[in-house]
XYZ file of C-alpha atoms in Angstrom:
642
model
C -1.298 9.421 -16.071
C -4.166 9.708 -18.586
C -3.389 9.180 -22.279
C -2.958 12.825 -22.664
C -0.361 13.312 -21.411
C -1.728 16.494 -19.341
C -1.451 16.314 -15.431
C -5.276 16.317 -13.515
C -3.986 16.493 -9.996
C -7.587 16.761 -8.945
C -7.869 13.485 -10.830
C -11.894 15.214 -11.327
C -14.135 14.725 -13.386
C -17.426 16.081 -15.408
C -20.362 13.939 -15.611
C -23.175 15.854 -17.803
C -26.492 14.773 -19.156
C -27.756 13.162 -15.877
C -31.525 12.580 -15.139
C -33.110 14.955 -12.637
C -33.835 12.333 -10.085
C -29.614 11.199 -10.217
C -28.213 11.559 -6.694
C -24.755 11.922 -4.937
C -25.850 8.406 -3.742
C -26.452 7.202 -6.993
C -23.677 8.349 -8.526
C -21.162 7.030 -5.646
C -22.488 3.605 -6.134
C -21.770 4.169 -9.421
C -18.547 4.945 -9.306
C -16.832 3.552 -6.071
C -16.114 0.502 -7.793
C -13.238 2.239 -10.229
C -11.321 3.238 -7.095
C -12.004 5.124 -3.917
C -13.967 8.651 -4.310
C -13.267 11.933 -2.566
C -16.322 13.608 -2.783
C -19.049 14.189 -5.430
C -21.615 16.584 -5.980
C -24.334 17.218 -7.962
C -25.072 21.033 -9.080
C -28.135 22.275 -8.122
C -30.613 24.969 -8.562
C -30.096 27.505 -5.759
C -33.773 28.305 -5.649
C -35.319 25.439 -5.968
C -32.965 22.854 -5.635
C -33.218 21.079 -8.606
C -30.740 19.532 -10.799
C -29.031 20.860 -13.612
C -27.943 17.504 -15.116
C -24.292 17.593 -14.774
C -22.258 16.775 -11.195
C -18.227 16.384 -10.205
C -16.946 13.475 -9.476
C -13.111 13.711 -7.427
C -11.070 10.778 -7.020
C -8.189 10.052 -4.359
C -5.959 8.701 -7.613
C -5.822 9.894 -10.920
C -5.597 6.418 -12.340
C -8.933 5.789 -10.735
C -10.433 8.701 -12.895
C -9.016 7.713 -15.870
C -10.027 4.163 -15.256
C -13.969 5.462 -14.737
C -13.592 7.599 -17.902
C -12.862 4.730 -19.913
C -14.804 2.775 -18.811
C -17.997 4.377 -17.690
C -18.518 7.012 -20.420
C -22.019 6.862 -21.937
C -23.305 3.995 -19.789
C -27.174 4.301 -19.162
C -28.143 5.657 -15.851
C -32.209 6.181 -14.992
C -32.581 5.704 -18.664
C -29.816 8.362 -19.881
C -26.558 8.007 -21.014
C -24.140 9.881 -18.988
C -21.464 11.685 -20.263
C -17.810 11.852 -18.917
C -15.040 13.951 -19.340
C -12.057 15.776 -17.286
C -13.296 18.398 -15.481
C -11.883 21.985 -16.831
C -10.933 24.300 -14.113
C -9.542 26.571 -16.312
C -12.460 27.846 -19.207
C -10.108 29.574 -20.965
C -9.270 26.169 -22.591
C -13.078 25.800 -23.605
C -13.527 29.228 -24.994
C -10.272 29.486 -27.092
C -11.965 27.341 -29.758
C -8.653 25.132 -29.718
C -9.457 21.978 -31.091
C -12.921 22.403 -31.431
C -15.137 21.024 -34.161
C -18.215 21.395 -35.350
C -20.510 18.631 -37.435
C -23.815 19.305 -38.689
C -26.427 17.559 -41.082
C -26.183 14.394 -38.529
C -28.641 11.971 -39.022
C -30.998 11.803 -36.155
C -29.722 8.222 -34.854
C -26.172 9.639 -34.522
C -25.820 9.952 -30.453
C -23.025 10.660 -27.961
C -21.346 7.233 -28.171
C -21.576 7.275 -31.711
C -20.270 10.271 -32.789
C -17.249 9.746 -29.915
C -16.631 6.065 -31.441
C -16.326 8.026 -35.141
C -14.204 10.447 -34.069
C -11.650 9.143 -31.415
C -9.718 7.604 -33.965
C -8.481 11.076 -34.859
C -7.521 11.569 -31.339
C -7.919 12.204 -28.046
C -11.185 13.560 -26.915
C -11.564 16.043 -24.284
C -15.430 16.454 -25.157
C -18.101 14.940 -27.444
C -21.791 16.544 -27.470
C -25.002 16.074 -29.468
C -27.178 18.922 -29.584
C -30.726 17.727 -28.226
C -33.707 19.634 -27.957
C -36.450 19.307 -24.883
C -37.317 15.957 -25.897
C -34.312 14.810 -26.162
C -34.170 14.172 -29.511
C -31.077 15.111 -31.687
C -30.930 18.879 -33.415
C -28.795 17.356 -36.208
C -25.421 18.817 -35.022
C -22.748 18.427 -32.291
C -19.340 19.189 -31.326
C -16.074 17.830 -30.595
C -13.383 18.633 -28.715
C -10.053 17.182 -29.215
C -7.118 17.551 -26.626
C -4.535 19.038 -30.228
C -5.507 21.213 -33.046
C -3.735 18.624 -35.329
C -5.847 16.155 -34.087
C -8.795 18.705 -35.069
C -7.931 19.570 -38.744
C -7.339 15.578 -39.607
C -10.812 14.940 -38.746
C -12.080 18.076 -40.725
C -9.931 16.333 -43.192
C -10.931 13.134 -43.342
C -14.980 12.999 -42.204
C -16.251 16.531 -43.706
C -18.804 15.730 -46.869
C -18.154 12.163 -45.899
C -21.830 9.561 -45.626
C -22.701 9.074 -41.981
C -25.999 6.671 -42.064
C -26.658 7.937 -45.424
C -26.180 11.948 -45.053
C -23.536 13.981 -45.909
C -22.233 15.588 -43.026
C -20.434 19.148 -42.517
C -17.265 19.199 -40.410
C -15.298 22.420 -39.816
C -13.523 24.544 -37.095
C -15.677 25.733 -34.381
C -16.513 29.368 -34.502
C -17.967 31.668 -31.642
C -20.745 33.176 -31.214
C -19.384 36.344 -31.661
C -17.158 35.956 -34.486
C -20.130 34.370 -36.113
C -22.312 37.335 -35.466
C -19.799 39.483 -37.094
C -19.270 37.383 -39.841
C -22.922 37.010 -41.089
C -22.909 41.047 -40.760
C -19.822 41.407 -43.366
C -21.940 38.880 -45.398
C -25.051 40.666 -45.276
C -23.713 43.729 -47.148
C -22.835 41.059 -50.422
C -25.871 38.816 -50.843
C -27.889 37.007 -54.130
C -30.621 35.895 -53.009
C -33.778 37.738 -52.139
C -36.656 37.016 -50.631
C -39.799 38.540 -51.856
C -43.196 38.467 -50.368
C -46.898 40.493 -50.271
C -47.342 39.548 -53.783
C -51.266 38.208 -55.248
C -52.282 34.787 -54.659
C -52.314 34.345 -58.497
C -48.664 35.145 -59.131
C -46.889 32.563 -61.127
C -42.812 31.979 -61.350
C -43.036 33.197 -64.732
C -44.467 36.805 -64.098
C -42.004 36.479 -60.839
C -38.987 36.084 -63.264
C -40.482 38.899 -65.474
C -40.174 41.017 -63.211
C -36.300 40.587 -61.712
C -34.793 39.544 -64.795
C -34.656 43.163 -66.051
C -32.223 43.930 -62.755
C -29.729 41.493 -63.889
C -29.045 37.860 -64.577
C -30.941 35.385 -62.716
C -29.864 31.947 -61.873
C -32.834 30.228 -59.953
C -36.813 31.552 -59.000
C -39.584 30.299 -56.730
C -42.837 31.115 -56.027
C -43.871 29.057 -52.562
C -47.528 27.541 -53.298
C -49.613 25.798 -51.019
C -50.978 21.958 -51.607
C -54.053 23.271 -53.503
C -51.347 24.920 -55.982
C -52.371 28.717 -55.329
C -49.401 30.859 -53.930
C -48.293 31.473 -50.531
C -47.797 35.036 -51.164
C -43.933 34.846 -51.069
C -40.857 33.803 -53.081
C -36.906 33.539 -53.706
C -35.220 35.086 -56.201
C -31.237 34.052 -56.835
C -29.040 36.762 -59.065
C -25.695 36.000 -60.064
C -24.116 38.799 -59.002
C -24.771 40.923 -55.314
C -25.370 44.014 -57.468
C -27.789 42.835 -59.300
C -29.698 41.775 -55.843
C -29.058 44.811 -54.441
C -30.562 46.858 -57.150
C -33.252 44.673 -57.816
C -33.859 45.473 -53.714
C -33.584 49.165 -54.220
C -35.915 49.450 -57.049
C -38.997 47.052 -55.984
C -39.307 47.472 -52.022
C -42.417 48.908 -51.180
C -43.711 49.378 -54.649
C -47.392 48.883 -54.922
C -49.371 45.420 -56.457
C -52.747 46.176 -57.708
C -53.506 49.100 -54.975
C -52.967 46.052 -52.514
C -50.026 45.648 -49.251
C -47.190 47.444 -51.090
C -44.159 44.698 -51.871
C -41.366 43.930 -49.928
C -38.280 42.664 -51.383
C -34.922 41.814 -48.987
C -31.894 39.612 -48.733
C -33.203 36.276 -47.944
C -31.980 35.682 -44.569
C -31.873 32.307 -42.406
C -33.970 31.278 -39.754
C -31.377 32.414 -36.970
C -30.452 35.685 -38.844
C -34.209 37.007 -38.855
C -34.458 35.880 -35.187
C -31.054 37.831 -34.230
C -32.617 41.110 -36.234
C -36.085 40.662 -34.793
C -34.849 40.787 -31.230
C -32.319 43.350 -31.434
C -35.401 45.587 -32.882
C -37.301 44.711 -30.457
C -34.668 45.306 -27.655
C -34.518 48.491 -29.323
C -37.795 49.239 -29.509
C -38.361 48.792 -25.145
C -35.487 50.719 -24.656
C -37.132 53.366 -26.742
C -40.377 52.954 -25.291
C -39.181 53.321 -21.740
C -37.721 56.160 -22.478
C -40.072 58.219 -23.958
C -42.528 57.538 -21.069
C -40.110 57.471 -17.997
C -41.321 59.824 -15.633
C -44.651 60.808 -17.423
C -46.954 57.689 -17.137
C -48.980 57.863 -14.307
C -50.472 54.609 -12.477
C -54.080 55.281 -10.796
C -55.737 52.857 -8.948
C -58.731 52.580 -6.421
C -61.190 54.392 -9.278
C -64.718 54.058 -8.878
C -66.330 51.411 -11.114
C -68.636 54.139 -13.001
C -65.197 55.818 -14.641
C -64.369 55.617 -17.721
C -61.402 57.033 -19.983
C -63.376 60.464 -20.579
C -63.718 60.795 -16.750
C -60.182 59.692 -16.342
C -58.560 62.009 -18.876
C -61.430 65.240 -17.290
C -59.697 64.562 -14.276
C -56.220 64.896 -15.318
C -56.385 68.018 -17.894
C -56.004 70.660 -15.503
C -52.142 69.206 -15.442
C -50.985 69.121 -18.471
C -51.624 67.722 -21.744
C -52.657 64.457 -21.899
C -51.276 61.989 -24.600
C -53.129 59.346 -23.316
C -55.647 57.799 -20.418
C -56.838 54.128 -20.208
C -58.992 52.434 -17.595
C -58.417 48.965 -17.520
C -61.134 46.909 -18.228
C -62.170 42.879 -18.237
C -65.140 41.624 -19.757
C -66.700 45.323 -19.744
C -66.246 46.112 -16.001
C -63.321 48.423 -14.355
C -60.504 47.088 -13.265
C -60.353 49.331 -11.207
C -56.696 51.022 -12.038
C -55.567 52.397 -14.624
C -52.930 54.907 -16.595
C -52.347 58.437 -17.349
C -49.556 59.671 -19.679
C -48.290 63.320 -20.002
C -46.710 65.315 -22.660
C -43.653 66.109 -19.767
C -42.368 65.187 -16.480
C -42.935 68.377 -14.959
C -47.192 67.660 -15.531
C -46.699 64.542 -14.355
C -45.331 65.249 -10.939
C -47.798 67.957 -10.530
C -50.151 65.623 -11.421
C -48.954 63.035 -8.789
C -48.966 65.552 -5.757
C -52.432 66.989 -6.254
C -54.169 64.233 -6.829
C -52.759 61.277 -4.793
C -55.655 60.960 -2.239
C -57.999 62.763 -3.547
C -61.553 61.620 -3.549
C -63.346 60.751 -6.754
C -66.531 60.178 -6.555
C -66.268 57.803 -3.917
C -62.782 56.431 -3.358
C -59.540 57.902 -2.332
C -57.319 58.145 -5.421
C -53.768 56.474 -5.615
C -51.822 58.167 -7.719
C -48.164 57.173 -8.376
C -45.449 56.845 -11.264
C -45.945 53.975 -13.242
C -43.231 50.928 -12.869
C -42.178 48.065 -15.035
C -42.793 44.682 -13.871
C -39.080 43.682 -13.177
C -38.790 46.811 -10.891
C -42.529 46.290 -9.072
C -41.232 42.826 -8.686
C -38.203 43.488 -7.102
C -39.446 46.291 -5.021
C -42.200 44.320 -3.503
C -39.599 41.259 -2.938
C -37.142 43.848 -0.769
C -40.437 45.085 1.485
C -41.252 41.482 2.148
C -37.604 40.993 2.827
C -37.623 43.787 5.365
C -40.771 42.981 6.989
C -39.512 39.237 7.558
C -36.346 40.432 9.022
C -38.150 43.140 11.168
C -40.563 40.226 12.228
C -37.864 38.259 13.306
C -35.936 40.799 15.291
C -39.091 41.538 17.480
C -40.055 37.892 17.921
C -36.138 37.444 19.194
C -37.040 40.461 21.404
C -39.620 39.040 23.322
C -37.347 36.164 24.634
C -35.350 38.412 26.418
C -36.697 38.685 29.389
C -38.133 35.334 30.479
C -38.176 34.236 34.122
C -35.903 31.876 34.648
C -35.925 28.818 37.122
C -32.884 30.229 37.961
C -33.799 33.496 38.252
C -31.468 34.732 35.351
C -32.298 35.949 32.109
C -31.915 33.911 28.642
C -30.435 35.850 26.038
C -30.611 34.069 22.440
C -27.002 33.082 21.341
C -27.830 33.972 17.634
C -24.445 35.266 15.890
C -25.048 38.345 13.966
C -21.356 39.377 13.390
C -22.539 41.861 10.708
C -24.858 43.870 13.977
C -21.870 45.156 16.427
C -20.832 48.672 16.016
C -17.922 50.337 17.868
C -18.653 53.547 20.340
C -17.050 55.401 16.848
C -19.679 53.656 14.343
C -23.029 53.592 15.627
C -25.543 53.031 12.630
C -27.235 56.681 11.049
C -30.432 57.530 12.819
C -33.157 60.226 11.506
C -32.233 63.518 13.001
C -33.887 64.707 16.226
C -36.264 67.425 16.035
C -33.695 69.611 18.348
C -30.900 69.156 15.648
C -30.646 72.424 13.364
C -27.125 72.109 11.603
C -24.622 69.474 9.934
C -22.216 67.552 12.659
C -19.402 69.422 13.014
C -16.851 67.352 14.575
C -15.673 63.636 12.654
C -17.630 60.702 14.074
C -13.988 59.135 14.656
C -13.153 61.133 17.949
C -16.567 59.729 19.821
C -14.673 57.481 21.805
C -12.352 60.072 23.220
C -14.962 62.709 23.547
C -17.147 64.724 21.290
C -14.335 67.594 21.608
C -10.844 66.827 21.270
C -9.613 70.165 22.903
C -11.760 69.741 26.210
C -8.979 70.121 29.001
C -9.646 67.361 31.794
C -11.074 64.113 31.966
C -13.157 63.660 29.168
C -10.348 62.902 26.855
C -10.510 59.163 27.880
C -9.151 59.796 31.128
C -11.077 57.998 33.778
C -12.582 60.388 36.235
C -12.265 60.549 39.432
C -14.207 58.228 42.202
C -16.501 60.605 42.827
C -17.673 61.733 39.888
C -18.411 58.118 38.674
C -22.075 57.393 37.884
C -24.582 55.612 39.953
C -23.908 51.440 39.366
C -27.155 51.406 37.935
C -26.975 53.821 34.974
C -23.368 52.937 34.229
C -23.551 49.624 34.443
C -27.082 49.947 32.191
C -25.175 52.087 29.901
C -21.546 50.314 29.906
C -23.239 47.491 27.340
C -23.724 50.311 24.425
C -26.697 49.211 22.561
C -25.651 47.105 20.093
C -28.331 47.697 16.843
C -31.068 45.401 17.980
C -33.303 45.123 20.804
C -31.807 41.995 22.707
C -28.591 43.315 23.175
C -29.715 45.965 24.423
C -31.899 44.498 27.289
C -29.645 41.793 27.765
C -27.095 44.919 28.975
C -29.648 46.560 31.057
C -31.170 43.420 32.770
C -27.107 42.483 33.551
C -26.758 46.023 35.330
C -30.133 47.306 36.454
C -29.747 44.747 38.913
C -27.377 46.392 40.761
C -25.530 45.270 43.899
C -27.766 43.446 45.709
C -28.784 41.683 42.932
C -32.449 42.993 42.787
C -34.366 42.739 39.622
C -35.755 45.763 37.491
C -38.103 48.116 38.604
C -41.309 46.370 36.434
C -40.079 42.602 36.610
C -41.317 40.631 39.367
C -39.459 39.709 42.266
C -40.971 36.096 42.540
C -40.489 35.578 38.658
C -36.756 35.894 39.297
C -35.702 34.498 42.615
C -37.395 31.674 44.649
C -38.378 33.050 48.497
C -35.576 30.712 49.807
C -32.690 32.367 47.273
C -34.378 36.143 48.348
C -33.886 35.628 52.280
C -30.288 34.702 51.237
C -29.952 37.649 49.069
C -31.508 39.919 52.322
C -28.945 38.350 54.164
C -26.211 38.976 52.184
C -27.538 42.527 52.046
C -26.380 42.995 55.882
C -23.389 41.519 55.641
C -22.056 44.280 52.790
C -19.956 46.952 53.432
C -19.863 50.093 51.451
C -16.899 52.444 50.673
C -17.690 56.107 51.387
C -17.364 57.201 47.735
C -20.377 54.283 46.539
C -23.228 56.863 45.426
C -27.139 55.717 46.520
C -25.771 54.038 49.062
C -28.963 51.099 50.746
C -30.023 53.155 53.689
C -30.743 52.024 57.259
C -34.218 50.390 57.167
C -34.818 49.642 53.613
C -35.906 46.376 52.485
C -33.740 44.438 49.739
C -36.500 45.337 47.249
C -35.692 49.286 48.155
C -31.991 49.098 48.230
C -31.603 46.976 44.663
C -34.221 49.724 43.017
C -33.288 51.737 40.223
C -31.882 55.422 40.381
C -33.865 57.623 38.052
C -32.964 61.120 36.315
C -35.729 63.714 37.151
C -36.192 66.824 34.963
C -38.794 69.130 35.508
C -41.520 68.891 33.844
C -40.848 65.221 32.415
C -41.105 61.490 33.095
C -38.547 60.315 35.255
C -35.599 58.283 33.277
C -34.909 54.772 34.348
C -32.210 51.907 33.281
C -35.725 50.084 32.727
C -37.222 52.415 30.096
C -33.565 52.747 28.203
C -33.347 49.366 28.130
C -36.671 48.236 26.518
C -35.480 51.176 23.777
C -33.613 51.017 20.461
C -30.502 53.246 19.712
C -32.569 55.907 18.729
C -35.441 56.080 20.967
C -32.614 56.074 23.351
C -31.022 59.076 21.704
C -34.341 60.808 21.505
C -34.759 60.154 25.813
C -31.884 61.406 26.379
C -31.649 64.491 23.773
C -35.410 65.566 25.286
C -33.647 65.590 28.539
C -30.959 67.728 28.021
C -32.226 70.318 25.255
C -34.584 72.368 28.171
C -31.212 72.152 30.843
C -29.216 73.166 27.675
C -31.735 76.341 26.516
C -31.501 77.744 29.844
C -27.929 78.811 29.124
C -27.832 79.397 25.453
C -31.229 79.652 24.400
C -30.584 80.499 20.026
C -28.025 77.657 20.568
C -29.602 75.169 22.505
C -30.757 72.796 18.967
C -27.159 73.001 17.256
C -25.557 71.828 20.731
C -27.882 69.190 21.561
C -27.321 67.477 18.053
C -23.682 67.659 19.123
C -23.604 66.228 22.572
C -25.590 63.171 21.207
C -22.894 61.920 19.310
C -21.381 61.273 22.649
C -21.302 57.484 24.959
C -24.868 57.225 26.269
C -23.200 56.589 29.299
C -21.431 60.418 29.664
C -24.908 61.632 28.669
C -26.423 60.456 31.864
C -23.264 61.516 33.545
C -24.157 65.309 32.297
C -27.824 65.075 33.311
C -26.883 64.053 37.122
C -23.856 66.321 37.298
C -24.846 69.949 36.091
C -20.976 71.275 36.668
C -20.161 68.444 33.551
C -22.958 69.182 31.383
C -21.648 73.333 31.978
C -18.602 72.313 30.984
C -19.467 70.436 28.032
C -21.668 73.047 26.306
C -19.036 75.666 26.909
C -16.856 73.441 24.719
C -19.479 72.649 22.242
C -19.938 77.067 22.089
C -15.989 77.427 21.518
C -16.403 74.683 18.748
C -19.098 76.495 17.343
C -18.140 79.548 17.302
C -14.553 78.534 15.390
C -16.773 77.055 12.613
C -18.490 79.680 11.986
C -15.195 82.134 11.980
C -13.895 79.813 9.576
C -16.636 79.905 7.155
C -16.460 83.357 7.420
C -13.530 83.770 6.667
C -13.817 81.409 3.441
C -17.103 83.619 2.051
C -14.393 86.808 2.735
């Protein structure tokens, strides 16, 4: 147990202010020889990898830890002393403020070890930091965090206004951020001192005091002066009392000195305080800024070198009114972009769609809403993103089908978990050109059918024998197309081969078996008997090239459609084959209909699809049902409007 008395079953601990160039290595060497380690790690950038200066350190025994602690707290390591503490899993601890002090007006040669060897005889410490700044060089405060809050208030006690190598230092309770922000805000509104500045170079302290002492009584005045004695143009002024201050504040800010920068007179405010103010203005201020020009500032590029911001802003009147037009200009030459800025949104969008690609002069305009830099940035990072994943995808594409020695096909064994869709979830895809209303039925019911009333077979019953598909399209189709390209052709290559093991129509014979392997496969081709309700059956005479090749789905007046050509397409180009197919079979019976169905019968299995276009009897039946669906929507939202 550690002299605590609190239980670190992790037996882990912190180890902050490490060099850059400190390594899980380093650090086991380190510390293997207080007791067998668990693991360690050192906390990195996730970027670029760098360190962050602090790393965990688990032991098997929590004796070991304590032992390291002890022993091993500020020693040097690549010239910095590292330092150790029990690692908090809980930060609730940290940020309750619960025995934590804070000591300021340390003398610069006060460190880590130092201040921890003052302090620990108060109790036991959890934590024990000097503030350093880049250099690391001490800020002239710290903290201190002890384990009890008695432990706490005797140090406050007995080391605040004590001498610590000749200063006087400051010890009290920790306060937070917050509660420190709130408290300099109460104190703000009751305030003596004021700052004054704008004032000649030839004011003295005595024509200073003149002037505040009539406000109320004063108790100190400066007037800053440089070396040369001449003044700095500023000053303090201290009143006993806040109303006196604050009336003093009322009365002279902004009055005028000899016709010159009129005066300005405030509560004197330290360093922190004015930087707290001056960036919650200036927060303010963006937040103002981009919203009085969201949606009105224009960005132009691609302008011809001989415009200027009169030929810029003659451009743009006929839109609106202008409030302001800049070319953008280095060492007198264009840019070649620039800004417009309307009066309202409504110009500005006119703006945008009448003159985005017009010519000027020369050059094509581009003419666009103007972006911050955050959003440019982070819209340019998602393209490349897209365009690297896209690149990827096609390059994995192009291994699919390589002739094997084998004469199979290698299929990448990539996992992309995140890719598979269900029959019921097949990604969104741009609407057809056929496709004229919403879906009407609920994407759940596409693996039992696009129509769950449909009498028959297409409720997930199998069909019979003879109405089964050719083994070439429903094999092709069985593998649904996945989301990417390999899938897709890996499915197609399995079952465009078809019985006798022939490859697909456009992939060379010799690239997939060796002559030797293709007699055997001709043999084989003899010796196979077919049942009488196979479709396409290999006919007397034909060659095993013949008898493996692909059934096709002929429709007047198009391209026949192959296994091969589906399976070289994505989801959608495979939609769009097979909706281009069917819309001119499907006009022929309901011609004012024909889109509105189409759009329907996609949403079924690519496989029943090319069931419909070989079988006109289920394709019939299908649009019936798709009519009867329709026309119950459309009583129903007639009967709502009623």
């Amino acid at each position: 147990m550690n002299p605590s008395g609190q239980n670190y079953q992790m037996a882990s601990l912190y180890v902050g202010d490490l060099h850059p160039d400190v390594t899980e290595a380093a650090l086991f060497e380190k510390f293997s020889t207080a007791g067998p380690v668990l693991s360690i790690r050192v906390c990195r950038d996730m970027i670029t990898r760098r360190s962050l200066g602090y790393a965990y350190v688990n032991f098997q025994q929590p004796a070991d830890a304590e032992r390291a602690l002890d022993t091993m707290n500020f020693d040097v390591l690549k010239g910095r002393p590292i330092r150790i503490m029990w690692s908090q899993r809980d930060p609730s601890l940290r940020k309750s403020g619960v025995g934590n002090v804070f000591i300021k007006n340390l003398d610069k040669s006060i460190d880590n070890k130092a201040m921890y060897d003052t302090f620990s005889a108060f109790g036991n410490i959890l934590s024990c930091r000097v503030a350093q700044d880049e250099t690391g060089a001490s800020k002239g405060y710290g903290f201190v965090h002890f384990e009890t809050e008695e432990a706490a208030n005797k140090s406050i006690d007995k080391v605040n206004g004590m001498l610590l190598n000749g200063k006087k230092v400051f010890v009290g309770k920790f306060i937070p951020r917050k509660e420190r922000e709130k408290e300099l805000g109460e104190r703000a509104k009751l305030y003596t001192n004021v700052y004054i500045k704008n004032f000649p170079d030839d004011f003295s302290e005595e024509a200073l005091r003149d002037m505040f002492e009539k406000y109320g009584s004063i108790t100190s005045h400066r007037v800053m002066s440089r070396e040369d004695g001449k003044s700095r143009g500023f000053g303090f002024v201290a009143f006993d009392d806040p109303e006196s201050a604050e009336r003093a504040v009322e009365e002279l800010n902004g009055k005028d000195m000899d016709g010159k920068v009129p005066l300005f007179v405030g509560r004197a405010q330290k360093k922190m305080e004015r930087q707290m103010e001056l960036k919650r203005k200036f927060e303010q201020l963006k937040i103002e800024r981009l919203n009085r020009y969201q949606g009105v500032n224009l960005y132009v590029k691609n302008l011809d070198d001989t415009i200027d911001d009169d030929r810029l802003r003659k451009e743009f009147t006929p839109f609106g009114t202008i409030t302001s037009a800049k070319v953008m200009m280095e060492e007198g030459r264009s840019k070649g972009f620039g800004f417009v800025c309307f009066s309202s949104p409504e110009e500005a969008t006119k703006a945008v769609t009448e003159m985005n690609g017009r010519i000027l002069v020369t050059k094509p305009l581009y003419v666009a809403l103007a972006q911050r830099k955050e959003d440019r940035k982070a819209h340019l990072a998602s393209q490349y993103m897209q365009r690297v994943a896209n690149m990827r995808i096609q390059q994995m594409g192009q291994q699919i089908f390589q002739p094997g020695s084998a004469g199979g096909y290698f299929v990448p064994t990539i996992p992309q978990p995140q890719r598979f869709y269900g029959p019921a979830q097949m990604p969104m895809r741009p609407q057809p050109r056929w496709t004229t209303q919403p879906q009407v039925r609920p994407a759940a019911q596409a693996q039992q059918g696009a129509f769950p009333n449909m009498p028959g077979p297409y409720r997930g019953a199998p069909r019979p024998p003879s109405a089964q598909p050719g083994p070439n399209m429903r094999n092709a189709m069985s593998a649904r197309p996945i989301t990417n390209q390999q899938a897709n052709v890996a499915g197609m290559a399995q079952g465009a081969r078809g019985p006798m093991g022939a490859a697909p129509a456009g992939v060379p014979q010799g690239a997939q078996q060796p002559p030797a392997q293709a007699a055997q496969a001709a043999q084989r081709q003899g010796q196979f008997k077919y049942t009488a309700n196979v479709r396409n059956p290999p006919q007397p005479g034909m060659g095993p090239q013949q008898a493996g090749a692909q059934q096709a789905v002929h429709i007047q007046g198009q391209e026949p459609l192959t296994a091969t050509m589906l399976a070289v397409a994505n989801a959608d180009d495979q939609k769009q084959m097979l909706g281009e197919r069917l819309f001119p079979l499907i006009q022929r019976m309901y011609p004012d209909l024909a889109g509105k169905i189409t759009g329907m019968l996609l949403e079924i299995d690519n496989s029943e699809l090319l069931h419909m276009l070989e079988h006109h009897e289920s394709l019939k039946a299908k649009v019936e049902e798709a009519v009867a669906v329709l026309q119950a929507h459309q009583a129903k939202q007639a009967i709502k409007k009623d």
